[in-house]
Coordinates of C-alpha atoms in Angstrom, one line a residue:
X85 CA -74.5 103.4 -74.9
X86 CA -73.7 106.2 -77.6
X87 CA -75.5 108.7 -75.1
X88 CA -72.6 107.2 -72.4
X89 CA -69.7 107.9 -74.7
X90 CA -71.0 111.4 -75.9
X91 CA -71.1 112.5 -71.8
X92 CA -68.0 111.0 -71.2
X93 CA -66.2 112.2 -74.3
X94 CA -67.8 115.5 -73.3
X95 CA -66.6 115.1 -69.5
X96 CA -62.9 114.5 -71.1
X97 CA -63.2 117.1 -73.3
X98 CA -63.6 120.2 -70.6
X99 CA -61.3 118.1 -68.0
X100 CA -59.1 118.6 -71.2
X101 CA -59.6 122.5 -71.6
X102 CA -59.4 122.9 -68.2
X103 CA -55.8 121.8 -68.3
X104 CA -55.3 123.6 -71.7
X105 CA -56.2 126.8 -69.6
X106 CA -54.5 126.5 -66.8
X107 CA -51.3 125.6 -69.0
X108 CA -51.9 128.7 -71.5
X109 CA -52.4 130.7 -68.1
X110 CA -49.4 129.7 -66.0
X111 CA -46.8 127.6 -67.9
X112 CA -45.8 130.6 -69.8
X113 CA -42.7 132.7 -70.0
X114 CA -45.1 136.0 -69.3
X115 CA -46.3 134.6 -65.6
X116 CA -43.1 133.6 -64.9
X117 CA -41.7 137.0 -65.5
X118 CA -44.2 138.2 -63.5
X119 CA -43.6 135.9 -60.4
X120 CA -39.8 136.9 -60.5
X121 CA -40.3 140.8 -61.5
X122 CA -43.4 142.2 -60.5
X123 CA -44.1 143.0 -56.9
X124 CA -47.6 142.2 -57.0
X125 CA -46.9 138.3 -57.1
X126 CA -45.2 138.2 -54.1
X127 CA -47.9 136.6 -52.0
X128 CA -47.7 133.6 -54.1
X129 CA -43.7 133.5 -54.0
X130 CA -44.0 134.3 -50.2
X131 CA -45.6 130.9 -50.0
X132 CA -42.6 129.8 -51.8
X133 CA -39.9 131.5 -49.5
X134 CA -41.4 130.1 -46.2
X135 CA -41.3 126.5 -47.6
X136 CA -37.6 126.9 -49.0
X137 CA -37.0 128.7 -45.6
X138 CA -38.4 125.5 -43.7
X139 CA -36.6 122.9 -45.2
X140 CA -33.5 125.2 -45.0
X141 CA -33.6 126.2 -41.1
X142 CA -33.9 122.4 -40.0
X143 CA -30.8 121.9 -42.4
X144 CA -28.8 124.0 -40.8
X145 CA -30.0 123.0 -36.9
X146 CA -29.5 119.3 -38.2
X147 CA -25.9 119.4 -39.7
X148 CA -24.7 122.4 -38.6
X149 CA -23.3 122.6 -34.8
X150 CA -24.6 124.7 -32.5
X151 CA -22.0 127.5 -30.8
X152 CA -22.7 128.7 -27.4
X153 CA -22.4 132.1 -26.7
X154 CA -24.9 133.6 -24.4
X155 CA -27.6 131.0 -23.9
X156 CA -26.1 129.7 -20.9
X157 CA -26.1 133.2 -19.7
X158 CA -30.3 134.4 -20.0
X159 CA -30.6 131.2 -18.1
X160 CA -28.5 131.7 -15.2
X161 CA -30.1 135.6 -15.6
X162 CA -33.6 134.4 -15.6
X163 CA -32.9 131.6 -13.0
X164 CA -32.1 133.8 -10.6
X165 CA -35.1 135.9 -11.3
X166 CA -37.7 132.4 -10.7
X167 CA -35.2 132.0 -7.6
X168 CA -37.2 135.2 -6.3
X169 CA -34.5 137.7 -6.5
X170 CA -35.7 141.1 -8.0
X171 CA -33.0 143.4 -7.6
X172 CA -31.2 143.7 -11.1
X173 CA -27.8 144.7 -9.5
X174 CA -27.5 140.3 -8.5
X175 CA -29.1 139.3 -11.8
X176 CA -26.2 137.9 -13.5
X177 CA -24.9 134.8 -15.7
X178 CA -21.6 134.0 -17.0
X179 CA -21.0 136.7 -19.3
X180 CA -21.7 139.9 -17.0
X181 CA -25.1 141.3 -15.4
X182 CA -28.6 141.3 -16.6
X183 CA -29.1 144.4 -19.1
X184 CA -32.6 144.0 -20.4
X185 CA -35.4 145.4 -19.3
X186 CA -38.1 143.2 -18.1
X187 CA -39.8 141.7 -21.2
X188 CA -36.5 139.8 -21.8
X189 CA -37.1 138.2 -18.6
X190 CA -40.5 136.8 -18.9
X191 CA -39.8 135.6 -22.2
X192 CA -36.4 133.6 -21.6
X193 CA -38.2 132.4 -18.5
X194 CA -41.0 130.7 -20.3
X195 CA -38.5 129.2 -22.8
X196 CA -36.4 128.1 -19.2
X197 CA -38.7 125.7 -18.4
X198 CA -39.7 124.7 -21.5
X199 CA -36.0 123.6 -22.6
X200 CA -35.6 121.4 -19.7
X201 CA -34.1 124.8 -17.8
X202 CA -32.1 125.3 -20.3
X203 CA -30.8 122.1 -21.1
X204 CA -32.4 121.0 -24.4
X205 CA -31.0 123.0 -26.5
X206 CA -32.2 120.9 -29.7
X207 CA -35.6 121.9 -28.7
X208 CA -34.6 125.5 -28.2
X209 CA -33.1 126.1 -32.0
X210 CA -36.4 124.1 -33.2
X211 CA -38.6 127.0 -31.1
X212 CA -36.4 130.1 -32.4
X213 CA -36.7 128.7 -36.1
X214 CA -40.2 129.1 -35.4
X215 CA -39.6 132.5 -34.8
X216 CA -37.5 132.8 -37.8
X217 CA -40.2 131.8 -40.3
X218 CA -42.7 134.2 -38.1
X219 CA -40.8 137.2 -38.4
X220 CA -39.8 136.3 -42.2
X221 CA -44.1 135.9 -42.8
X222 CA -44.2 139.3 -41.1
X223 CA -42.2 140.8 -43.6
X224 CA -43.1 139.7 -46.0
X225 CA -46.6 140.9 -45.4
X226 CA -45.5 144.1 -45.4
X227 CA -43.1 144.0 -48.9
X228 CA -46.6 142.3 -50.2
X229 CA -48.9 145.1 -49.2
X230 CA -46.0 147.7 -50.3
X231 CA -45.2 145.8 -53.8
X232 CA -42.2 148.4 -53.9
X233 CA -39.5 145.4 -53.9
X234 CA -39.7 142.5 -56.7
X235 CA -39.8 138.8 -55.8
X236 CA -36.8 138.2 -56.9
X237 CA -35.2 140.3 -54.7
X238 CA -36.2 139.0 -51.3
X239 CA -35.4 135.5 -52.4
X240 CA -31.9 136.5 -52.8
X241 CA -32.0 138.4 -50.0
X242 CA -33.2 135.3 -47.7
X243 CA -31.8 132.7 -48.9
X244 CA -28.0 133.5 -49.2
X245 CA -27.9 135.7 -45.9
X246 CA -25.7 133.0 -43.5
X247 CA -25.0 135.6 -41.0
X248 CA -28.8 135.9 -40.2
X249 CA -29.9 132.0 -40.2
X250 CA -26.8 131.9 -38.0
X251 CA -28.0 134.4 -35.4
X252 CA -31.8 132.7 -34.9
X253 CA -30.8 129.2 -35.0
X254 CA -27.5 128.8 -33.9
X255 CA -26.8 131.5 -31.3
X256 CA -30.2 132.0 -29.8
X257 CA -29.6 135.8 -29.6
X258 CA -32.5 137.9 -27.6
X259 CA -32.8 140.3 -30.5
X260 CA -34.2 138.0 -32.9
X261 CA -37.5 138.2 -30.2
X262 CA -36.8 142.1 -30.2
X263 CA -37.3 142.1 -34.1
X264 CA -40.0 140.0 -34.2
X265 CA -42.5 142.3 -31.6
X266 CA -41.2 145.1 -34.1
X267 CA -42.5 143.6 -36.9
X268 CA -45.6 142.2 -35.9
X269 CA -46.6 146.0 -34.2
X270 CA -45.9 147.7 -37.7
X271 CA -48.1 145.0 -39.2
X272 CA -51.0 146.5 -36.6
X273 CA -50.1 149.6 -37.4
X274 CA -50.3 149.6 -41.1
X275 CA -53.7 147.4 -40.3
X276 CA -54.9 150.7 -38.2
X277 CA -54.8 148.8 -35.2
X278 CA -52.6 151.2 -33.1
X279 CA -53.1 150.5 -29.5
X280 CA -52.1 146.7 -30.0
X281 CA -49.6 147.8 -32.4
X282 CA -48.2 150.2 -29.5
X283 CA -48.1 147.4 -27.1
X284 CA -46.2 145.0 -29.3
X285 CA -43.9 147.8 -30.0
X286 CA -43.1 148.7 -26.8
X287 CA -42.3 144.9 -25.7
X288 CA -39.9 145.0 -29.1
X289 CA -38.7 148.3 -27.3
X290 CA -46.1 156.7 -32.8
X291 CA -48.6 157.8 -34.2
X292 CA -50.3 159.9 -31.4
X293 CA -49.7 160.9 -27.7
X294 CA -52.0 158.6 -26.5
X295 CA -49.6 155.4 -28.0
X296 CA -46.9 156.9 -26.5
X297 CA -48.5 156.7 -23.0
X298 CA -49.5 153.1 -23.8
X299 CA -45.7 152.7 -24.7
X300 CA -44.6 153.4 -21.0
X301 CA -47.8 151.7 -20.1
X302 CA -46.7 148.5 -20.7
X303 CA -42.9 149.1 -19.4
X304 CA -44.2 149.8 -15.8
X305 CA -46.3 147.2 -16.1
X306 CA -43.4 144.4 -17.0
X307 CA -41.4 146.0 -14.7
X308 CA -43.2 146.6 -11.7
X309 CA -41.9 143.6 -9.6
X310 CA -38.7 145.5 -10.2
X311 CA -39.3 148.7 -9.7
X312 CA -41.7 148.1 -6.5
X313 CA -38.8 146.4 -4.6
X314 CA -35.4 147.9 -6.5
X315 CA -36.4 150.7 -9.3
X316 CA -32.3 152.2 -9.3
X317 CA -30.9 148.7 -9.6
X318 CA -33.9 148.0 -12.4
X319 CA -33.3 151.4 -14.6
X320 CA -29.7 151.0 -14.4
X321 CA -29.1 148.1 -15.5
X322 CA -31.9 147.3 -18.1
X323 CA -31.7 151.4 -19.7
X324 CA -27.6 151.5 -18.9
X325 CA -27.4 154.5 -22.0
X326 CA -24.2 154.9 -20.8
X327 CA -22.9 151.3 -20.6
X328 CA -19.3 150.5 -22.5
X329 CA -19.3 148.1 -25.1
X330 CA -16.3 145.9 -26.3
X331 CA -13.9 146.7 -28.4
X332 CA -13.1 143.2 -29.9
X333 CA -16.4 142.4 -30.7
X334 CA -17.3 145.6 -32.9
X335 CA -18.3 145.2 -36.2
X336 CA -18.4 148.9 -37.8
X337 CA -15.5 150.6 -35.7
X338 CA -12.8 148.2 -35.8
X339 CA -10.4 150.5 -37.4
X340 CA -10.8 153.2 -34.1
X341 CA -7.9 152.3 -31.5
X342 CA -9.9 151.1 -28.2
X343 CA -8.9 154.7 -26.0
X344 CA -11.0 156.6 -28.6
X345 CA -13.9 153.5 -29.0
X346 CA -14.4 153.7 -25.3
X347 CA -14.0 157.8 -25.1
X348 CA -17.2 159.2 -23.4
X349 CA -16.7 162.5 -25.9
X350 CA -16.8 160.0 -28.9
X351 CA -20.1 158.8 -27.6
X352 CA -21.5 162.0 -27.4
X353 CA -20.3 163.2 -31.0
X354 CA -22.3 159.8 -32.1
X355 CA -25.2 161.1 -30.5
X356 CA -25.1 164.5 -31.5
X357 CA -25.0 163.3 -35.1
X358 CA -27.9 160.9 -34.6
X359 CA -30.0 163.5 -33.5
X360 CA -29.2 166.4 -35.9
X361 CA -29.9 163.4 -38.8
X362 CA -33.2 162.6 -37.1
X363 CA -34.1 166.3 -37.3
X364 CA -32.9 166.5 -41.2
X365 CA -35.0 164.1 -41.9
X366 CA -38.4 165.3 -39.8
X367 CA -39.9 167.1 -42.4
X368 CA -40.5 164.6 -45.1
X369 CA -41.2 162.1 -42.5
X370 CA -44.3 163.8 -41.0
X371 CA -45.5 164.5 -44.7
X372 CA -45.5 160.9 -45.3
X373 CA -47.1 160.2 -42.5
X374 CA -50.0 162.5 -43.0
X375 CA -49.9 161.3 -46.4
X376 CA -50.4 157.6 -45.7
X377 CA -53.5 159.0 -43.3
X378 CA -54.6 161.0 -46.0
X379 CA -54.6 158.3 -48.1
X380 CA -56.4 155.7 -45.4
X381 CA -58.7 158.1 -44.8
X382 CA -60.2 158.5 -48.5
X383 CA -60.0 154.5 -48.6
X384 CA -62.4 154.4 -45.9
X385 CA -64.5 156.6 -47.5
X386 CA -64.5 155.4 -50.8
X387 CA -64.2 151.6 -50.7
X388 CA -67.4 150.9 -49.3
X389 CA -68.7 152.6 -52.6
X390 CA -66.4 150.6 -54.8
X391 CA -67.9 147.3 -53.3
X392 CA -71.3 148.1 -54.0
X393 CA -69.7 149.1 -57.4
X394 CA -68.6 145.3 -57.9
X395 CA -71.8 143.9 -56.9
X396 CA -73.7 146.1 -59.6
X397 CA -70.9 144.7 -62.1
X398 CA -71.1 141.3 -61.1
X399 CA -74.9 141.0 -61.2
X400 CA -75.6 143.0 -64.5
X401 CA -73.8 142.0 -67.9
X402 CA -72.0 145.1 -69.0
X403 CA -73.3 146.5 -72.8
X404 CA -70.8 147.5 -74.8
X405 CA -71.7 150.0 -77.7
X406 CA -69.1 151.5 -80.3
X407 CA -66.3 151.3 -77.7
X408 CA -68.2 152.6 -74.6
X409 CA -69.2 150.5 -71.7
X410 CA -72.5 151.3 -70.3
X411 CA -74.2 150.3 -67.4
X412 CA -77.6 150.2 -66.4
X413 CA -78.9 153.1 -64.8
X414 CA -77.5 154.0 -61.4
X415 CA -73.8 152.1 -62.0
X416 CA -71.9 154.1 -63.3
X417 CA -69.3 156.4 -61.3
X418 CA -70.0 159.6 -60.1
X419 CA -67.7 162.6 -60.8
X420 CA -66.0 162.3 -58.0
X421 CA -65.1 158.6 -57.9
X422 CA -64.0 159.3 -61.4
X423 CA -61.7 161.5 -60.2
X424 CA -60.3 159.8 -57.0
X425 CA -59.6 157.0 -59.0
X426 CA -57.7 159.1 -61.4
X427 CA -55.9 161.0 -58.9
X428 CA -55.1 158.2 -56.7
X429 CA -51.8 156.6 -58.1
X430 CA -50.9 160.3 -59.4
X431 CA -50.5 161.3 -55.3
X432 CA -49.3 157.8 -54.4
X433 CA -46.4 158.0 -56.9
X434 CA -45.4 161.8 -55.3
X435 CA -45.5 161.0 -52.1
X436 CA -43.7 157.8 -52.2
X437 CA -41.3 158.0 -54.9
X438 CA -42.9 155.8 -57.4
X439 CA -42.5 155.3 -61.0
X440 CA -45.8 157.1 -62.9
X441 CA -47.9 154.1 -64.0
X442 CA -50.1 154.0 -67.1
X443 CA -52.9 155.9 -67.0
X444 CA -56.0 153.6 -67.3
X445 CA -59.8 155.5 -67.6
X446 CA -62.5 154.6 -65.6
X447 CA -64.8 153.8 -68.6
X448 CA -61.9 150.8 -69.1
X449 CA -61.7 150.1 -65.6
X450 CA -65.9 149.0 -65.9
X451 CA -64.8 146.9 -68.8
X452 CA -62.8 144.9 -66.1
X453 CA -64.4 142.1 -63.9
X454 CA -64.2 144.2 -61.2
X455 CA -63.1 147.5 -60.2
X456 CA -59.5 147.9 -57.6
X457 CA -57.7 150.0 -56.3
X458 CA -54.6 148.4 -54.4
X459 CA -54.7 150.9 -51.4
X460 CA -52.0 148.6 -49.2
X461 CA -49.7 150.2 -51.3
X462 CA -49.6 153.4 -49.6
X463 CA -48.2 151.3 -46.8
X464 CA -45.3 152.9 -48.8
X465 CA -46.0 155.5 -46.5
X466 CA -46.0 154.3 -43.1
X467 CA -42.9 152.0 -43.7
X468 CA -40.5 154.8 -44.3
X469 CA -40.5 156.5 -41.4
X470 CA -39.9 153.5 -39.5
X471 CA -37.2 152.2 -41.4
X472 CA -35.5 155.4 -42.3
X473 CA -35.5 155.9 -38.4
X474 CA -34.5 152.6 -37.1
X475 CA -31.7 152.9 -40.1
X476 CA -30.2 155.8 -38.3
X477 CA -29.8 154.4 -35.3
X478 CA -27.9 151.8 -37.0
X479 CA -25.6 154.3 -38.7
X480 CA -24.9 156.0 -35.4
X481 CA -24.4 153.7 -33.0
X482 CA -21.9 153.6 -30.5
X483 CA -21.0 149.8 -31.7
X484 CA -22.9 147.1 -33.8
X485 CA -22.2 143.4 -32.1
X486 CA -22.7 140.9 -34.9
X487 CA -26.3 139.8 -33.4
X488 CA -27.4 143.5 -34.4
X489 CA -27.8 142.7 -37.9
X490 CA -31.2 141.7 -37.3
X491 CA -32.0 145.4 -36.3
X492 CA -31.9 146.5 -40.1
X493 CA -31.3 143.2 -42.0
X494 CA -34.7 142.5 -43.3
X495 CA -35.8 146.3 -44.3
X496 CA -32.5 146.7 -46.3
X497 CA -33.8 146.2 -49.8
X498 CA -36.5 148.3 -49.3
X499 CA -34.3 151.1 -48.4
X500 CA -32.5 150.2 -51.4
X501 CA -35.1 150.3 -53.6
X502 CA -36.2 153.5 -52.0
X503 CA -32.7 155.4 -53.4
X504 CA -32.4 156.7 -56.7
X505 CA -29.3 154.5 -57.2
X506 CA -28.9 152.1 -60.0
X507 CA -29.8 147.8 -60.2
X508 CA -26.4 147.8 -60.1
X509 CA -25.7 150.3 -57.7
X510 CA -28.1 148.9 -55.2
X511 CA -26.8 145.0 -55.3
X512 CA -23.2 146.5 -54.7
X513 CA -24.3 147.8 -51.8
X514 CA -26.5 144.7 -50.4
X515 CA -23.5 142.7 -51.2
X516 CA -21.0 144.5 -49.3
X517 CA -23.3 144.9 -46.1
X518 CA -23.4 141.3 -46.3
X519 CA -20.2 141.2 -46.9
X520 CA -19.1 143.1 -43.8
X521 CA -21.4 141.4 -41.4
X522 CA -19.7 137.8 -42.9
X523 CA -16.0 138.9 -41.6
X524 CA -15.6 137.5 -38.4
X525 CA -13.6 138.7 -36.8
X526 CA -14.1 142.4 -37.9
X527 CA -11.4 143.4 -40.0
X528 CA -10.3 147.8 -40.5
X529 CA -11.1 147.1 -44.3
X530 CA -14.7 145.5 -43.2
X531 CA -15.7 148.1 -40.5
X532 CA -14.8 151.0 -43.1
X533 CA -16.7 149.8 -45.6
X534 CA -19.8 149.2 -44.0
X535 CA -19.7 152.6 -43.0
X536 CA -19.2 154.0 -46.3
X537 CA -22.0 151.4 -47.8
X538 CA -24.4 153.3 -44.8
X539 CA -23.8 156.3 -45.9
X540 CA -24.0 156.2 -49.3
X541 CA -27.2 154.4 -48.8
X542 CA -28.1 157.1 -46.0
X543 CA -27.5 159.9 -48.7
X544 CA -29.2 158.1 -51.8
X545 CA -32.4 158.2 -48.9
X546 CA -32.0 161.3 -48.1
X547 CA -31.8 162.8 -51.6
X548 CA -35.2 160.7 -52.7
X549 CA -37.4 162.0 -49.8
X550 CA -36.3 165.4 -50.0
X551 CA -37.0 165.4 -54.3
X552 CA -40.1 163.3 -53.4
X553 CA -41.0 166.4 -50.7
X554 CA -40.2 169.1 -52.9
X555 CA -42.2 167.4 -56.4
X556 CA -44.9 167.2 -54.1
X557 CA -45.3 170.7 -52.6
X558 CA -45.0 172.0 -56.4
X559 CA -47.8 169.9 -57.4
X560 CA -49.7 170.6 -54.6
X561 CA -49.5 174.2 -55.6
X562 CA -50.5 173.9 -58.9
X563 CA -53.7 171.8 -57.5
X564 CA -54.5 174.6 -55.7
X565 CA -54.0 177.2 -58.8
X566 CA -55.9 175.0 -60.5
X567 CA -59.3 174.7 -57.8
X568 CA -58.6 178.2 -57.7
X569 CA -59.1 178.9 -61.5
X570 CA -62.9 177.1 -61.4
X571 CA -64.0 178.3 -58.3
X572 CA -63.8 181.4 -59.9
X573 CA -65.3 179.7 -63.1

């Protein structure tokens, strides 16, 4: 009987320190800090955010009424489409002709005949909250791999936007299914799978050539039963570059008089100005590119090593003697590894803008459990060329309809984080975009002011990149003075 009591108090007893462990370990004003602050928790508050994000969406498609705008429209678009007509030019619904090219097609179809054609509508908000919750994982996997942008951060930045839970689940807009492809291709592509990556960004429409063939690829495919029986009426309607928007739903030129909005010579200055920024901004754009390839490259090289490095760890008990770790025999790093692992965060944090983190030695990293190197983080890398690009666009387009916040929405606070600009500074200017995009309708006060919040933002950008280019060809130089010196050593 006293046997029975000792195992049981004994069973109590580590159920108890158990729960002591797990309190001292995560009920604690330090892990909560780090939740909110530190970008490396955000695949736990991710978990978080989609839940909040869950509950929230069915909210709003519960209690909140549904406005009709151009629903009705894709399904008299794509009706006429599963009617058999492929010639673009008599592809129309109640708000004008058929301008997408044929990806928009195939989807709206498939959700025409699973809505009743059209006709549940219910059903339809439930399928494009889906979507929401999708896209808002795939960004999330990205800010997570990045850990550039705290936690706290994107839950502001999710929850309070109404203007974007508005545009998935109570207008039904095509370019929340645009985004989505985007964002699920530069997940492939920071996961090095680039021809999937190239085919889910050209249905949302590179590294090499050979994606940009797969690019047009995939186009000719979609829209081969258009182009085999009308190919004018097809590229005219669905790649219309020179189509003219309307005036009264414009969001960032409000304050122009309509003559000048609609002037062809307007349009061209807008293009001009997109292009000459897109050349300003080449240069440190290819650099961190070849930097982020750079940087995948030495991770396939050396992670296989760092692996087997864990193993060793795990299997033998490390033997500490007056402050040294030592391993047996063959463990320990070589030279090299010592040096990569040094080196690594150094070149991370000049090609990306970083702030310099502590320096840790190898001989502490072995005292560890295991050794890591977060390489995802020179996703950094790859993201910035995307979103510096796709934030141009925005800045120069002809006109920004209030379903176009979804172009840029989600990749804002990265860009902001990505200026030199202050906590404060950077808030201001999240606030106003939202702001802006909240003014319905458009007012000459809200249409000048998200220009000026672009541009500021647009310059703050440009002025990182450009340091971040020129800290890195100085360094590089002295690295090369410095190989130089004991080569000839």
């Amino acid at each position: 009987m006293a046997l029975i009591r000792a195992v049981s108090n004994k069973r109590y007893s580590n159920s108890e320190n158990v729960i002591l462990q797990f309190y001292r370990k995560f009920i604690n004003f330090e892990y909560v800090k780090f939740l909110i602050l530190d970008p490396a928790a955000l695949p736990i508050i991710t978990i978080f955010i989609l839940l909040v994000e869950l509950i929230l969406n069915v909210f709003v498609i519960e209690k909140v009424p549904y406005t009709e705008i151009d629903w009705k429209a894709y399904m008299q678009e794509c009706e006429g489409f599963l009617n058999g007509t492929t010639n673009y030019a008599l592809l129309k619904g109640d708000t004008g002709p058929l301008v997408y090219p044929a990806g928009f097609v195939y989807i709206y179809s498939i959700l025409y005949y699973v809505t009743s054609h059209g006709q549940n509508i219910h059903l339809a908000q439930y399928i494009f909250g889906v979507i929401y919750l999708l896209q808002l994982w795939l960004v999330l996997r990205l800010y997570s791999k990045s850990r550039k942008v705290p936690p706290y951060v994107l839950i502001i930045s999710a929850f309070t936007s109404y203007r974007i839970h508005s545009i998935y689940v109570l207008r039904l807009f095509n370019d929340t299914i645009a985004i989505l492809f985007l964002y699920a291709s530069l997940n492939l592509f920071v996961d090095r799978y680039w021809f999937w990556g190239s085919i889910f960004y050209s249905l949302g429409w590179l590294k090499t050539i050979k994606q940009l063939f797969v690019c047009a690829g995939v186009q000719l495919i979609l829209g081969a039963p258009f182009l085999s029986t009308y190919p004018i009426e097809y590229l005219k309607s669905s790649f219309d570059l020179g189509r003219v928007f309307d005036h009264k739903w414009t969001v960032n030129y409000r304050f122009l008089p309509k003559p000048i909005f609609e002037n062809k010579y307007f349009h061209l200055t807008l293009l001009v100005m997109h292009l000459l920024m897109l050349f300003l901004f080449v240069k440190p754009i290819m650099t961190y590119f070849q930097n982020y390839v750079r940087l995948r490259e030495l991770e396939k090289q050396f992670q296989p090593q760092l692996d087997k490095q864990n193993t060793k760890i795990r299997q033998t008990k490390p033997k500490k003697t007056k402050n040294r770790v030592q391993l047996e025999s063959k463990d320990e790093l070589t030279r090299d590894q010592q040096a990569f692992i040094k080196s690594f965060e150094k070149s991370l944090q000049r090609t990306s803008g970083l702030k310099e983190r502590k320096k840790i030695d190898p001989e502490e990293r072995l005292d560890q459990q295991n050794l890591a190197i977060h390489f995802d983080q020179c996703t950094q890398l790859a993201l910035m060329p995307f979103f510096i690009t796709n934030f141009i666009g925005v800045v120069f387009a002809r006109s920004l309809h209030y379903q176009f916040y979804v172009w840029y929405f989600h990749s804002l606070p990265y860009l902001a984080w990505s200026t030199p600009y202050s906590l404060g500074t950077r808030y201001l200017l999240l606030g106003l975009i939202e702001f802006c995009w909240n003014t319905y309708p458009s007012t000459d006060f809200s249409s000048v002011t998200l220009h000026l919040c672009h541009f500021v933002l647009l310059a703050g950008l440009g002025y990182n990149v450009y340091k971040t280019l020129y800290q890195s060809n100085i360094s590089q130089r002295q690295d090369e003075k410095v190989n130089e010196s004991i080569d000839d050593n």
